[in-house]
Coordinates of C-alpha atoms and ligand atoms in Angstrom, one line a residue:
M1 CA -3.6 -6.8 -29.1
Y2 CA -2.6 -7.7 -32.6
A3 CA -4.1 -11.0 -33.9
D4 CA -0.7 -12.2 -35.1
M5 CA 0.8 -11.9 -31.6
K6 CA -1.1 -14.9 -30.4
G7 CA 1.3 -17.7 -29.7
S8 CA 4.3 -15.4 -30.2
T9 CA 6.9 -14.5 -27.6
H10 CA 4.3 -12.5 -25.8
V11 CA 3.2 -15.8 -24.3
L12 CA 6.1 -15.2 -21.9
A13 CA 4.5 -12.0 -20.5
P14 CA 3.3 -12.5 -16.9
P15 CA -0.4 -12.7 -16.5
E16 CA -2.4 -9.4 -16.0
I17 CA -4.3 -8.6 -12.8
A18 CA -7.8 -7.3 -12.7
V19 CA -9.5 -7.3 -9.4
V20 CA -12.2 -5.4 -7.6
A21 CA -10.0 -3.1 -5.5
I22 CA -12.2 -2.9 -2.4
P23 CA -12.9 -6.6 -1.7
E24 CA -16.2 -8.1 -0.5
D25 CA -14.3 -10.6 1.6
E26 CA -13.1 -8.8 4.7
R27 CA -10.3 -11.4 5.2
V28 CA -8.5 -10.0 2.1
W29 CA -7.5 -6.9 4.2
V30 CA -4.2 -7.7 6.0
P31 CA -3.9 -6.2 9.5
Q32 CA -0.9 -4.0 9.8
A33 CA -1.5 -2.2 13.2
P34 CA -4.5 -1.6 15.4
D35 CA -7.3 -0.2 13.0
V36 CA -4.9 -0.2 10.1
W37 CA -5.0 -2.6 7.2
F38 CA -3.6 -3.0 3.7
R39 CA -5.1 -4.8 0.7
P40 CA -2.4 -6.1 -1.7
L41 CA -3.1 -5.5 -5.4
M42 CA 0.3 -6.1 -7.1
L43 CA 3.5 -7.2 -5.5
N44 CA 6.3 -6.8 -7.9
T45 CA 9.4 -8.8 -6.8
M46 CA 11.4 -8.0 -9.9
Q47 CA 11.4 -4.2 -9.2
G48 CA 10.8 -4.2 -5.5
Q49 CA 7.5 -2.4 -5.9
W50 CA 4.1 -2.8 -4.6
C51 CA 0.6 -1.4 -5.1
N52 CA -1.9 -1.6 -2.3
L53 CA -4.8 0.0 -0.6
L54 CA -4.2 1.4 2.8
R55 CA -7.3 1.5 5.1
V56 CA -7.2 3.4 8.4
R57 CA -10.1 3.6 10.9
R58 CA -8.5 5.7 13.5
S59 CA -7.3 9.3 13.7
G60 CA -4.0 10.8 14.8
V61 CA -0.4 10.0 13.8
L62 CA -0.2 7.0 11.6
S63 CA 3.5 6.9 10.8
R64 CA 6.6 9.0 10.3
H65 CA 8.6 7.7 7.4
L66 CA 11.0 8.1 4.6
H67 CA 11.0 6.5 1.2
P68 CA 14.1 6.6 -1.0
N69 CA 12.0 6.2 -4.1
P70 CA 8.9 8.0 -5.4
V71 CA 5.4 7.1 -4.2
H72 CA 2.1 7.8 -6.0
G73 CA -1.2 7.8 -4.1
F74 CA -4.9 8.2 -4.9
V75 CA -7.5 8.7 -2.2
L76 CA -10.6 6.6 -2.5
R77 CA -12.2 7.5 0.8
G78 CA -11.7 9.9 3.6
R79 CA -8.9 12.4 4.0
W80 CA -5.4 12.7 5.4
H81 CA -2.4 14.9 5.4
Y82 CA 1.3 15.2 6.3
R83 CA 2.2 17.3 9.3
E84 CA 5.0 18.8 7.2
H85 CA 2.7 20.2 4.5
D86 CA -0.4 22.5 4.3
W87 CA -2.3 20.5 1.8
V88 CA -5.0 17.9 2.6
A89 CA -5.5 14.8 0.5
T90 CA -9.3 14.4 0.1
E91 CA -11.4 11.8 -1.8
G92 CA -10.3 11.8 -5.4
S93 CA -6.9 13.5 -4.7
Y94 CA -3.7 12.3 -6.4
V95 CA -0.5 12.6 -4.3
F96 CA 3.1 12.4 -5.5
E97 CA 5.7 11.9 -2.8
P98 CA 9.2 12.7 -4.0
P99 CA 12.1 10.4 -3.1
G100 CA 13.9 11.3 0.1
E101 CA 11.2 13.2 1.9
I102 CA 10.5 12.5 5.5
H103 CA 6.9 13.0 6.5
T104 CA 4.3 12.2 9.2
L105 CA 1.0 10.8 8.1
L106 CA -2.0 12.2 10.1
V107 CA -5.6 11.3 9.8
P108 CA -7.9 14.0 11.1
E109 CA -10.3 13.4 14.0
D110 CA -13.5 13.8 11.9
T111 CA -12.4 11.0 9.5
K112 CA -13.9 7.6 10.4
E113 CA -12.2 5.8 7.6
M114 CA -9.6 6.6 4.9
I115 CA -8.7 4.3 2.0
T116 CA -5.8 5.3 -0.3
F117 CA -4.2 3.5 -3.2
F118 CA -0.4 3.6 -3.0
N119 CA 2.2 2.6 -5.6
I120 CA 5.5 2.3 -3.7
T121 CA 8.9 1.4 -5.1
G122 CA 11.8 0.3 -2.9
C123 CA 10.9 0.6 0.8
M124 CA 9.3 2.5 3.5
I125 CA 11.7 3.4 6.3
Y126 CA 9.9 4.1 9.6
L127 CA 11.4 6.8 11.8
D128 CA 10.8 8.2 15.3
E129 CA 10.6 11.9 16.1
N130 CA 14.4 12.1 16.2
N131 CA 14.7 10.4 12.8
V132 CA 16.1 7.2 14.3
R133 CA 15.0 4.2 12.2
T134 CA 12.5 2.0 13.9
G135 CA 11.8 -0.4 11.0
Y136 CA 11.2 -0.9 7.3
E137 CA 8.9 -2.5 4.8
D138 CA 9.5 -3.7 1.3
V139 CA 7.7 -5.9 -1.2
F140 CA 9.1 -9.0 0.6
T141 CA 8.0 -8.1 4.1
K142 CA 4.6 -7.3 2.5
I143 CA 4.4 -10.7 1.0
D144 CA 5.4 -12.3 4.3
M145 CA 2.7 -10.4 6.1
C146 CA 0.1 -11.5 3.6
R147 CA 1.1 -15.2 3.8
R148 CA 0.9 -15.2 7.6
H149 CA -2.5 -13.5 7.6
Y150 CA -4.0 -15.5 4.8
E151 CA -2.9 -18.7 6.4
A152 CA -4.3 -17.7 9.8
C153 CA -7.7 -16.5 8.4
G154 CA -8.3 -19.6 6.3
L155 CA -7.8 -18.2 2.8
G156 CA -4.5 -20.1 2.7
R157 CA -0.9 -19.0 2.5
D158 CA -0.9 -19.2 -1.3
Y159 CA -3.7 -16.7 -1.6
V160 CA -1.2 -13.9 -2.0
D161 CA 0.5 -15.6 -5.0
R162 CA -2.2 -14.1 -7.3
F163 CA -0.8 -10.6 -6.6
V164 CA 2.9 -11.5 -7.0
R165 CA 4.8 -10.8 -10.2
Ligands
FE1 FE1 5.0 8.7 2.4

C-alpha cells in the first residue's frame, strides 16, 4: 500500500479477511446434512458469491446439482469426483466447474474425510435423478444457516457478520 493512500478514499474499502481456514473451534463448522458441514470464509452479498470449506465425513452420493455460474475448488483433504467425469479431485487438486453443468458429487468409500475450498457465484440448484429441482442455495441462505447455527451453538447469531461483505 502506498503511504499517501492513508486517509484517502480507500478508507471506504471494506475490511479484509484473514482467518485460519480450518478452525480450532468445532462450532465454526455449520452442519448442512448428516456428516456434512460448511465453514464460511467470505459471504459476498453484493455479488451473490461465497467462499467456504465443505467437509464431508461419509461416502457415496453427496448431491446432484447445477450452478449457472462458474465454481472454483481446491481440495485440502481427501478426494472426491463427479459421476459424470473420469477425473478424481485429490488433495491439492484445483477444480474448475463451468457454468451450466449438471453433476453428481461422490465421495469414495475409502475416504474418511474430505475438505474442499469452494468459491461459488450465484447459486447451487439441487436436482434429483430426473433433473427436477429439489432446492437451492445462495449467499443469503448460507448466511441464514450460519445465523441459526451460531445462535444455537452459543457463538451468537452475529458471529457470521465477520465473514459478510
Ligand atoms: Fe458443482
